[in-house]
Coordinates of C-alpha atoms and ligand atoms in Angstrom, one line a residue:
X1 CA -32.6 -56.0 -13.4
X2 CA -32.0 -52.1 -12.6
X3 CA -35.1 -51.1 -10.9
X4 CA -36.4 -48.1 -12.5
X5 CA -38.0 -45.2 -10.3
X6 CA -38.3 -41.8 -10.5
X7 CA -37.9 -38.9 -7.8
X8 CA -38.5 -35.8 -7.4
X9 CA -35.8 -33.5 -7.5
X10 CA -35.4 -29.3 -6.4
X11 CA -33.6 -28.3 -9.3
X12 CA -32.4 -25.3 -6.8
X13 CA -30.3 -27.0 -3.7
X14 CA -30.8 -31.2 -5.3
X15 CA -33.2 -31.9 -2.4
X16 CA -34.6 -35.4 -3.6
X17 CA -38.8 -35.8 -2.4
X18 CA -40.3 -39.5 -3.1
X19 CA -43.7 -37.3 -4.3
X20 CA -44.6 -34.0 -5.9
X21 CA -44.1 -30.5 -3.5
X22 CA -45.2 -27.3 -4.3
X23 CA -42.2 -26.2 -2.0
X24 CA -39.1 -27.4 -1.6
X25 CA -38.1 -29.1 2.1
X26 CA -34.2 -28.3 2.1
X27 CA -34.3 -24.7 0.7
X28 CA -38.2 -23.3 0.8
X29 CA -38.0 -22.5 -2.8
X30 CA -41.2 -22.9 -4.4
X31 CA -41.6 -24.7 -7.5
X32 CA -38.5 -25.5 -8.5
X33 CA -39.7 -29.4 -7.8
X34 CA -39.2 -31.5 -11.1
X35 CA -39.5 -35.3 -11.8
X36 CA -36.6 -37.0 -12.8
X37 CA -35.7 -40.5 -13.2
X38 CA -33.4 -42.3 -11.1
X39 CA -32.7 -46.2 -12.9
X40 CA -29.3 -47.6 -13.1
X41 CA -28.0 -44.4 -11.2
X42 CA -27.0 -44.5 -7.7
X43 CA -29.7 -43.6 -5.2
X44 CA -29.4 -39.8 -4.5
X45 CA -29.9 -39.3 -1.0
X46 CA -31.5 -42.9 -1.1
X47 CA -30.8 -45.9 1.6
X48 CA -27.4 -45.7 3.0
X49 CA -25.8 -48.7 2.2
X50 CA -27.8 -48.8 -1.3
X51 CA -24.4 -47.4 -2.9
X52 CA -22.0 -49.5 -2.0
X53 CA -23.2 -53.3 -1.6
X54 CA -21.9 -56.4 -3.6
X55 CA -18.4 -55.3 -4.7
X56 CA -15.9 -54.9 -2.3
X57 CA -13.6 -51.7 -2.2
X58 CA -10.1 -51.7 -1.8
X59 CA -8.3 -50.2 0.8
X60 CA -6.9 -46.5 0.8
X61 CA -3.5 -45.3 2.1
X62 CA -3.6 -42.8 5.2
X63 CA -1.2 -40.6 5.7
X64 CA 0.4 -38.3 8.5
X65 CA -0.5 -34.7 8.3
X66 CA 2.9 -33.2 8.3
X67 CA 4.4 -34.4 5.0
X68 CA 5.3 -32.6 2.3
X69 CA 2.8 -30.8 0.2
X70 CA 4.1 -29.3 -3.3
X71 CA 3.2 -25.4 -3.9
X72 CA 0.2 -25.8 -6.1
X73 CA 2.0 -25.5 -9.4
X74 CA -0.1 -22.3 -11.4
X75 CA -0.5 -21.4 -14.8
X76 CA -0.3 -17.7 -15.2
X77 CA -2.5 -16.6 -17.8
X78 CA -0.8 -12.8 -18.5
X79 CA -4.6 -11.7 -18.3
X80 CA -3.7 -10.2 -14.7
X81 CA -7.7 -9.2 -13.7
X82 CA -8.1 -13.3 -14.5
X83 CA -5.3 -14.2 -12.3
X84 CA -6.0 -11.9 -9.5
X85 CA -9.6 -13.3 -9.4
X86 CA -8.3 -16.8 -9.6
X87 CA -6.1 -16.0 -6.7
X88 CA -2.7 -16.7 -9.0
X89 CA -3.4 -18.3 -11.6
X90 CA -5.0 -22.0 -12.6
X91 CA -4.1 -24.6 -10.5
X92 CA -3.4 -28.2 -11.7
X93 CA -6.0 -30.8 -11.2
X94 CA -8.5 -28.1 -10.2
X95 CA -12.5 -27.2 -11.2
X96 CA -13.2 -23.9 -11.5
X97 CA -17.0 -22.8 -12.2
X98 CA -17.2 -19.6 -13.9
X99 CA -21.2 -18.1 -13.6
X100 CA -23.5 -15.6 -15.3
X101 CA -26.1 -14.7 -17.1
X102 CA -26.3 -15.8 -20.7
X103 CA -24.7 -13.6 -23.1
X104 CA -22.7 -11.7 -20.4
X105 CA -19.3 -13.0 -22.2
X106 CA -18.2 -16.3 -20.5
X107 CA -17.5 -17.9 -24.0
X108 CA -15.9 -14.3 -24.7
X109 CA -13.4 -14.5 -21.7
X110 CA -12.5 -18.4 -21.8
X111 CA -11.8 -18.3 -25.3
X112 CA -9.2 -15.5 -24.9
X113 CA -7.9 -17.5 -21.6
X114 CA -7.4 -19.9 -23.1
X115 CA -5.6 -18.6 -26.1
X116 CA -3.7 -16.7 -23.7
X117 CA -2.0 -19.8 -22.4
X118 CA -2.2 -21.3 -25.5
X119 CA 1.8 -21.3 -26.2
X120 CA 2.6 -22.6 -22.8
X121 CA 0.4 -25.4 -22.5
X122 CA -2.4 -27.6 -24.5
X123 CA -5.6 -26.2 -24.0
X124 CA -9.1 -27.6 -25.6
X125 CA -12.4 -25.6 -25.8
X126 CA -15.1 -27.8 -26.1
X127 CA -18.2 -26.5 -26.9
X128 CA -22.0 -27.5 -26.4
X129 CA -23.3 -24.7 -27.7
X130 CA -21.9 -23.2 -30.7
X131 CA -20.5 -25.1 -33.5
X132 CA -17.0 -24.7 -34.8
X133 CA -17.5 -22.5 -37.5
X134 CA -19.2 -19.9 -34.8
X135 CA -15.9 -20.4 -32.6
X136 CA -13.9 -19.3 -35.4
X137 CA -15.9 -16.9 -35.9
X138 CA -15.2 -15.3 -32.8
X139 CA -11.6 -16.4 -32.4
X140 CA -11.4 -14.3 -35.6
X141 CA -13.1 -11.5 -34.3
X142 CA -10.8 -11.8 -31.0
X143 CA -7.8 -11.6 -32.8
X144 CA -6.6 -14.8 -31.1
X145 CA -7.3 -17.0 -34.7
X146 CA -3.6 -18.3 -34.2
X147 CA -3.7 -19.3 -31.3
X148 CA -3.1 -22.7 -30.5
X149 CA -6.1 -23.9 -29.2
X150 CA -7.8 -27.2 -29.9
X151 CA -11.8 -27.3 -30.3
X152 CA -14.5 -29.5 -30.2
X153 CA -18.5 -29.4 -30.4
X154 CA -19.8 -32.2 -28.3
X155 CA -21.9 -32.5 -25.8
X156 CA -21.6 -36.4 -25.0
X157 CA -19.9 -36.6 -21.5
X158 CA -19.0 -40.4 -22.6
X159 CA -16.9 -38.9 -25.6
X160 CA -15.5 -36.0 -23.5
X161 CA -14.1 -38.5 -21.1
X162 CA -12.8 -41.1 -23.5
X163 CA -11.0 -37.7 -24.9
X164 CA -9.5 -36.6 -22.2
X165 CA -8.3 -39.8 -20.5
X166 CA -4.8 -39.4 -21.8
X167 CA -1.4 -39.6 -20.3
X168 CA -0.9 -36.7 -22.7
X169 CA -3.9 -35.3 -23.3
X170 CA -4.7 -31.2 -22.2
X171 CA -3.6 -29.3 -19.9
X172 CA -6.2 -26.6 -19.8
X173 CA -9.9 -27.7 -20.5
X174 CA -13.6 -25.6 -21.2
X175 CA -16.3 -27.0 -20.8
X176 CA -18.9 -24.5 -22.2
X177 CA -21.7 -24.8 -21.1
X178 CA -22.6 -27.5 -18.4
X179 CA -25.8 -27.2 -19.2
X180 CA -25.8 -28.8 -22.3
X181 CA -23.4 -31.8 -21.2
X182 CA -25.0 -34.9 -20.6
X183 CA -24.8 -38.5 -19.7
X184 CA -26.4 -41.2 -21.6
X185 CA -27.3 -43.4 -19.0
X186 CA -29.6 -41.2 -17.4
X187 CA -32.8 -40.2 -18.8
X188 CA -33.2 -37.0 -18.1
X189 CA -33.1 -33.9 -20.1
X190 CA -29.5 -31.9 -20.3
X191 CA -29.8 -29.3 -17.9
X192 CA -31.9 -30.7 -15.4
X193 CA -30.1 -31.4 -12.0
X194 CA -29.3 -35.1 -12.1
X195 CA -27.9 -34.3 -15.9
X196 CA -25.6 -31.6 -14.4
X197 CA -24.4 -32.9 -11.2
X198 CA -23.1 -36.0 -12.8
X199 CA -21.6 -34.5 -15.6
X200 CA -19.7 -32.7 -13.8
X201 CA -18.6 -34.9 -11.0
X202 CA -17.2 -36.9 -14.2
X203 CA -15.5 -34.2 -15.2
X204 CA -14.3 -33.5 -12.1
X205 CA -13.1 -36.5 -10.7
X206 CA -11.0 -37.3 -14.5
X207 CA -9.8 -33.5 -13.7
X208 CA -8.4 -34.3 -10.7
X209 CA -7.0 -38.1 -12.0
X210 CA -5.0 -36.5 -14.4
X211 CA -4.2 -33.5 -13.3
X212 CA -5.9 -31.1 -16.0
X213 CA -7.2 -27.3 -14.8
X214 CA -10.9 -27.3 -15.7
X215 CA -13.0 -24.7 -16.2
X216 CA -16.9 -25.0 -16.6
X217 CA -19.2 -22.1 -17.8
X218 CA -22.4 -22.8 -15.6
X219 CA -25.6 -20.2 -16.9
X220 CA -27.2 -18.2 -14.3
X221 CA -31.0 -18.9 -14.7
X222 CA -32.9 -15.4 -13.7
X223 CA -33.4 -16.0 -10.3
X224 CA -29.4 -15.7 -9.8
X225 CA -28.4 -19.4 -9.4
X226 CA -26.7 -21.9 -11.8
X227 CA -29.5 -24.0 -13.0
X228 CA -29.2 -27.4 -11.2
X229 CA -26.1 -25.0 -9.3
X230 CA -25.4 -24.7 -5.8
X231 CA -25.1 -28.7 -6.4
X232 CA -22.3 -27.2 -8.7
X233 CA -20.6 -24.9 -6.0
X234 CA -19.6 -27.0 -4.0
X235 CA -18.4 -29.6 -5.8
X236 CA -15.6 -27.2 -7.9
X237 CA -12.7 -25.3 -5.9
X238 CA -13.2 -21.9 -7.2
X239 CA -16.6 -20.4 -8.5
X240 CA -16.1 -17.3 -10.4
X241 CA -19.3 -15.2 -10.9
X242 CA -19.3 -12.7 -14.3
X243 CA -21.7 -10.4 -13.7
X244 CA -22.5 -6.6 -15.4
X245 CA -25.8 -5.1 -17.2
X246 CA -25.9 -6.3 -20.5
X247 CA -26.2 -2.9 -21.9
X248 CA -23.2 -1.8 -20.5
X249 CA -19.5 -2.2 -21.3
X250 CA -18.1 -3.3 -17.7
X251 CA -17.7 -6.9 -16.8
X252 CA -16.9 -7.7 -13.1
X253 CA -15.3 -10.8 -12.5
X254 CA -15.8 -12.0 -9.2
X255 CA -14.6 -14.8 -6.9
X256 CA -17.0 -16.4 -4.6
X257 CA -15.1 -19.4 -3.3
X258 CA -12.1 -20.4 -4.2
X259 CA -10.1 -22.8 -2.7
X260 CA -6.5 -21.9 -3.7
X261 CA -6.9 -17.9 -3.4
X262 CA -9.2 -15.1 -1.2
X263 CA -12.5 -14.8 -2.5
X264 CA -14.0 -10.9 -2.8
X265 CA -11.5 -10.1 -5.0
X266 CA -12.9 -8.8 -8.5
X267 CA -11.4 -8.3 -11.9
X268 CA -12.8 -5.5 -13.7
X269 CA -13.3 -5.8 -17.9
X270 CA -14.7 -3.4 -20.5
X271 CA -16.5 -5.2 -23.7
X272 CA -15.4 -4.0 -26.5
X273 CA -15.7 -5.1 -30.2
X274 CA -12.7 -7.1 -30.4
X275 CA -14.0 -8.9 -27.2
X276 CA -12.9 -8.2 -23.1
X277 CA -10.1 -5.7 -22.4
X278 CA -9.1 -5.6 -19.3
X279 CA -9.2 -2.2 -17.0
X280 CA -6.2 -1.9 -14.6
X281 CA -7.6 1.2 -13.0
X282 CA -11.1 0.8 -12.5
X283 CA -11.3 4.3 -10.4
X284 CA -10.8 6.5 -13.3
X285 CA -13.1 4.3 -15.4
X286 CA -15.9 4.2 -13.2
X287 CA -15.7 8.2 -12.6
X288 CA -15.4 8.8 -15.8
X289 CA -18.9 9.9 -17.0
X290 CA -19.1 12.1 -13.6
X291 CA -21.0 15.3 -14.0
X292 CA -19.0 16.8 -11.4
X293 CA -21.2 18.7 -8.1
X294 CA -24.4 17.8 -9.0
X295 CA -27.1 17.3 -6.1
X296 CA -27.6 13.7 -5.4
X297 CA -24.2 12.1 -5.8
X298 CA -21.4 11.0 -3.9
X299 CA -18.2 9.7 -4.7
X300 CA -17.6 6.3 -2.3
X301 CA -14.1 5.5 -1.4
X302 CA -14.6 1.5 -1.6
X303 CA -12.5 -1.3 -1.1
X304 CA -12.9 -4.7 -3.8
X305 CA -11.2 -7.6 -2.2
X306 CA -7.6 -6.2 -2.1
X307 CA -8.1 -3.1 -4.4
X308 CA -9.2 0.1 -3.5
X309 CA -11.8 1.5 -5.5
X310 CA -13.6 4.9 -6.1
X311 CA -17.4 4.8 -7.5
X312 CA -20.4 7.0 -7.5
X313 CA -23.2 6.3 -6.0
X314 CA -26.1 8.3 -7.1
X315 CA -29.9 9.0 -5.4
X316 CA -33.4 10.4 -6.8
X317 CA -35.7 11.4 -4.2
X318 CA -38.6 12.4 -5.9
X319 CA -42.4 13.5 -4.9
X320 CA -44.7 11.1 -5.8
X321 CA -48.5 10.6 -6.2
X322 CA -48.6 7.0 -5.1
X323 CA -49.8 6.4 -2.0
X324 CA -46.9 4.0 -1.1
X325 CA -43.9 5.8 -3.2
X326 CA -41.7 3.4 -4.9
X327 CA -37.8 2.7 -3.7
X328 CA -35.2 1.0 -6.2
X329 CA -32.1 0.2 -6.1
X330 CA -29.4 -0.4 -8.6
X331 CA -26.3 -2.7 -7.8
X332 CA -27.0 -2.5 -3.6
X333 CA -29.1 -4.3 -1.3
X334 CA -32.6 -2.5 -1.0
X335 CA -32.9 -3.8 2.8
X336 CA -29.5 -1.9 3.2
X337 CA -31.0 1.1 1.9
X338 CA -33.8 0.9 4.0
X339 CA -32.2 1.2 6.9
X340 CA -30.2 4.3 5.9
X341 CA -33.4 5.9 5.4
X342 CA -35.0 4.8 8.3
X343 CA -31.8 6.2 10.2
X344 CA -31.7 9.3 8.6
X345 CA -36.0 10.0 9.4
X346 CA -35.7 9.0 13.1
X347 CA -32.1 10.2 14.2
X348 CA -31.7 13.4 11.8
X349 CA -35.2 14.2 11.0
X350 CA -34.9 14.6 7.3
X351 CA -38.6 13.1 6.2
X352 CA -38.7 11.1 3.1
X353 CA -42.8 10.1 3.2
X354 CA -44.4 11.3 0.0
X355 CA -41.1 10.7 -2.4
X356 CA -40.0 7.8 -4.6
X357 CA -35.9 7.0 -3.9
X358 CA -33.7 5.6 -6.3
X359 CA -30.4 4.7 -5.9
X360 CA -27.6 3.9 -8.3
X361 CA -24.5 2.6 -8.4
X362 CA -22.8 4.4 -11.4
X363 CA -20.7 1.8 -14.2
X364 CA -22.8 -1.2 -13.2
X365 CA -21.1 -2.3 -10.1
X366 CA -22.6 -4.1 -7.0
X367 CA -21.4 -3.1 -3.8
X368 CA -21.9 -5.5 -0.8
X369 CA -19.5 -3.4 2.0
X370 CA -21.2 -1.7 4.5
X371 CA -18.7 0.9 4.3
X372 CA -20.8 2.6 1.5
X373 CA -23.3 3.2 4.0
X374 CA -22.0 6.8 4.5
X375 CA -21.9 7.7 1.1
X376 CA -26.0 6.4 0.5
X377 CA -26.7 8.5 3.0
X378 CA -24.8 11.8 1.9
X379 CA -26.1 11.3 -2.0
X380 CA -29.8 11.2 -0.6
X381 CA -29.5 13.8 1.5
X382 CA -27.9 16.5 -1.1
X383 CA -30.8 14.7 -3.3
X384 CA -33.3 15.6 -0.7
X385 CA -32.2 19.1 0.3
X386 CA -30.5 20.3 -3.7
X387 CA -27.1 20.7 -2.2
X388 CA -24.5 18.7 -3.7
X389 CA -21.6 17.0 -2.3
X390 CA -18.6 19.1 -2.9
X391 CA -16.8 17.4 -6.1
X392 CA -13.4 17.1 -4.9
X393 CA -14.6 14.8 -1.4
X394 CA -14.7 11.1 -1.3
X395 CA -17.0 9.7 1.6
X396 CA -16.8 6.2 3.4
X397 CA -18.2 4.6 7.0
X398 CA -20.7 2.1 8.0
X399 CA -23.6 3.7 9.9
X400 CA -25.0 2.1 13.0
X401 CA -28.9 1.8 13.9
X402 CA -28.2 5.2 16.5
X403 CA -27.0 6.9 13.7
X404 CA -23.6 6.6 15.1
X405 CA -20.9 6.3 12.3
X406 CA -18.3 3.8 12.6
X407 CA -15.1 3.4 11.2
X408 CA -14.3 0.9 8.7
X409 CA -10.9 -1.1 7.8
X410 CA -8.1 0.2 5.3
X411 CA -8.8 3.9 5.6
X412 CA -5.2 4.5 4.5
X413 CA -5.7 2.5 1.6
X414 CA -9.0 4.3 0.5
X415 CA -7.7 7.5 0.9
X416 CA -4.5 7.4 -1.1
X417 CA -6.9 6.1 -3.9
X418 CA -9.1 8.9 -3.6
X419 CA -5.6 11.0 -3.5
X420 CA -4.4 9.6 -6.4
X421 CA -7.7 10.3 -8.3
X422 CA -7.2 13.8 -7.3
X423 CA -9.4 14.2 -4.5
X424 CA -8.9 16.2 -1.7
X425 CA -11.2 15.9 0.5
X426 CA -12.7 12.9 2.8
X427 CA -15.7 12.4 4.6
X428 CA -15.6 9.5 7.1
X429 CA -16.3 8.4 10.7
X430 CA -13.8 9.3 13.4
X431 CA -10.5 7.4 14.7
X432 CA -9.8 7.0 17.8
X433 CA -12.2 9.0 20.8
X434 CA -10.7 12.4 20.1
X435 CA -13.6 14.0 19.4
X436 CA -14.8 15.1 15.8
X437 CA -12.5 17.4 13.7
X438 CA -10.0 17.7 10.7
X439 CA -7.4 15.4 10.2
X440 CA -4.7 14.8 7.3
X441 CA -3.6 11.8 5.4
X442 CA -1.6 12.5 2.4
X443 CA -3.1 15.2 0.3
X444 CA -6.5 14.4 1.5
X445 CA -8.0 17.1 4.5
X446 CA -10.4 14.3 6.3
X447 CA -13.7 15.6 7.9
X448 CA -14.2 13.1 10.7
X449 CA -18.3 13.1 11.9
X450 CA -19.4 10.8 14.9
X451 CA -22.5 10.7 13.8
X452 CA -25.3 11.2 11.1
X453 CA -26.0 14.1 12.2
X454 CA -22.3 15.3 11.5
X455 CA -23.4 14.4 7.7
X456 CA -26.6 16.1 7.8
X457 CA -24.9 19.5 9.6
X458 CA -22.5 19.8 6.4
X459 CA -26.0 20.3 3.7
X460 CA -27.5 22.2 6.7
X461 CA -24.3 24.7 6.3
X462 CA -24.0 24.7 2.9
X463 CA -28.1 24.2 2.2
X464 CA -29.6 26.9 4.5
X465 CA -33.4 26.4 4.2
X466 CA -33.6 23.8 2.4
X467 CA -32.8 21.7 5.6
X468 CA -34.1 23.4 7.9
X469 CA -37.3 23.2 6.1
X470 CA -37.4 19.2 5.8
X471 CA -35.9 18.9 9.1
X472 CA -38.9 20.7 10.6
Ligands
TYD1 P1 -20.6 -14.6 -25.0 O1 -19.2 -14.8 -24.6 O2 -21.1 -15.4 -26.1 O3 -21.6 -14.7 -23.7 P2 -21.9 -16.1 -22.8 O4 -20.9 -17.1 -23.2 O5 -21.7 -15.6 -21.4 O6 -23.3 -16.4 -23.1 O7 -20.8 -13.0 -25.3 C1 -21.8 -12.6 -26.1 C2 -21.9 -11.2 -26.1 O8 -20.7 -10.5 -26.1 C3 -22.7 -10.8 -27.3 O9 -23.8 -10.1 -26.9 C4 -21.8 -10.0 -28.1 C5 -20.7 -9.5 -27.2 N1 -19.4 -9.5 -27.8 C6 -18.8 -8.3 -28.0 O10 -19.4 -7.2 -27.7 N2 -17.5 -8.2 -28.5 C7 -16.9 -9.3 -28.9 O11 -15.7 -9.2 -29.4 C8 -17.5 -10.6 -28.7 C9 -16.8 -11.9 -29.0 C10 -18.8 -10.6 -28.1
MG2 MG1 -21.4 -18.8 -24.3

């Protein structure tokens, strides 16, 4: 007879406890500890040897290294922000997890995926979540209604399986959403981690056996992980984030890992009514609602995995009656911001005790180069001192803890973007140890600064008192 016990499982990083934690061992999470039973399932992170005794395996074949390998044969999907972000399109045999927040528009984009390669290839949507009138519903609305897609509305793993075990079965298979597959044998709820893991190492390994592309759509819980998730991350080849405010129209697609292509890379989408269009030119989209030379915002020359791209990044400093003023930040990292204003008090003496500071990245992007450093800087201090950054000047550069500004890679590539946009003008760190001065690249007349203060001279020159009264 199976012996029945439970354990107690972190449904954020699958550390298995033999009693109840308040905090997690592996990861330090707090209360993400939850009781799940283990009968009949293998021992997770049990007694080694528990696995594998009584039957006897069979041997496996080992190979040399240097034989041939195949070019992983891809399926373009024509959706080209998809296949850039997927590194070339959908490999054969391979698990790709596609993230986000519920309601973002994971259904949205696999759905017309999928009916984008529905002519070239069998492709089946099955669906845990919404029934099959609701998937017409939006096929409709997509205008992908023809499209030769095959659905399904199950949630049994067992069924999925005995499905798809077919010499001919699919090609091209959604899962949506893992979080509502589960596995009869075990007795926990869908969603929890033992319910997720092993669905989708089933799906996996009969992805792999017969050589379909799967993708799973894995909800985001609020905290920013796949429920029962990073267990998820590293079991698929590519994990594909979809990430944007709700509110807004833009979707970023982002790779995380992938396994067959670069990761960073991002595929930009608008929302529309008739579902995701994609943006080919994100610059122009994301500068769109630009006010033009307004105090307190800079355009940042960026770079997204192999694209260059131009967004505005825009500060508040405000005076404020609370004794410890607020700072938040929209689509950067607050400790980042920090430190430029920590910079700019002790190297450049700009004071910003006594005011609240926001900062935004405009069109619902999240920037993770330091390169945008620069830019922070010059939008809070035209916020700070009510001179604005000239409208026709791009700025770029990491900034060090001396306040020493340093140059960053594809300069070239950043400033023909900001050329093509019509810019003119750059702001960035300087090449090379000839000193600080002008230099020209294309169209673009490039104001090279060693330093902070280099930043904070140009609003002293244009600003006049302002400055000079902040700076003491
Ligand atoms: P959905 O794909 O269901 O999100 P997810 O699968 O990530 O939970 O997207 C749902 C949202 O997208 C919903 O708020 C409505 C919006 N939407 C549109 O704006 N236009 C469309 O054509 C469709 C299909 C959805
Ligand atoms: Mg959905």
């Amino acid at each position: 007879m199976a012996r029945s016990t439970t354990q107690f499982v972190c449904q954020s990083c699958g550390t298995a406890h033999s009693r109840w934690v308040g905090r997690c061992e592996g990861c330090d999470e707090w209360n993400t500890i939850v009781e799940e039973a283990s009968s009949g399932a293998a021992p997770i992170g049990g007694k080694a040897g528990g696995w594998t005794k009584g039957a006897k395996g069979k041997p496996i074949e080992l190979v040399a290294l240097d034989g041939k390998a195949a070019a992983a044969p891809r399926r373009i999907t024509g959706i080209a922000e998809f296949d850039r972000v997927s590194g070339g399109g959908l490999v054969r045999g391979s698990a790709l997890l596609i993230g986000g927040d519920p309601g973002i528009g994971k259904s949205t984009l696999l759905l017309q995926v999928t009916a984008a390669i529905g002519g070239d290839a069998r492709c089946a949507y099955i669906s845990g979540e919404e029934s099959i009138d609701q998937l017409r519903m939006r096929a409709r609305r997509l205008g992908v209604i023809e499209a030769p897609v095959e659905l399904a509305a199950a949630t049994n793993v067992r069924d999925i399986l005995a499905t798809l075990n077919a010499a001919d079965g699919p090609e091209i298979v959604v899962v949506d959403s893992i979080q509502t597959m589960f596995i009869d044998a075990l007795d926990s709820a869908p969603g929890t981690v033992a319910q997720v893991r092993a669905s989708a190492q089933e799906l996996i390994r009969l992805a792999k056996r017969r050589g379909f592309t799967l993708l799973i759509v894995g909800h985001v819980t609020k905290d920013g992980l796949i429920a029962g998730p990073r267990v998820l991350e590293h079991m698929v080849d590519t994990v594909l984030y979809f990430e944007g405010e709700r509110s807004h129209q833009f979707r970023i697609l982002r790779a995380v890992k992938n396994r067959f292509g670069p990761t960073d890379e991002i595929g930009v989408f608008e929302m529309t009514d008739k579902g995701l269009i994609e943006v080919p030119n994100p610059s122009a989209l994301f500068l769109a609602d630009r006010q033009g030379e307004v105090a307190g915002a800079a355009v940042f020359a960026g770079i997204e995995g192999s694209r260059p791209m131009l967004v505005e990044i825009q500060a508040l400093v405000a005076p404020s009656p609370l004794a410890t003023p607020r700072r938040a930040v929209v689509g950067w990292d607050s400790g980042r911001l920090a430190m430029v204003l920590a910079v700019l008090e002790a190297r450049c003496g700009l004071s910003f005790t006594g005011n609240e500071v926001y900062l935004n990245v405009a069109g619902g992007l999240r920037i993770t180069e330091p390169a945008a450093d620069l830019a922070v800087a010059a939008a809070l201090t035209s916020s700070l001192t009510g001179v604005p950054v000239p409208a026709d000047m791009v700025v770029f550069g990491e900034i060090g803890l001396s306040g020493e500004a340093r140059t960053v890679s594809q300069t070239d590539a950043r400033l023909k973007e900001a050329g093509k946009l019509g810019f003119t003008r750059a702001l960035a760190p300087q090449r090379g140890k000839k000193g600080r001065g002008k230099a020209k690249t294309g169209n673009i007349s490039v104001q090279e600064i060693a330093d902070l203060g280099g930043l904070v001279a140009m609003f002293r020159d244009g600003g006049g008192a302002a400055i000079r009264a902040v700076g003491g």
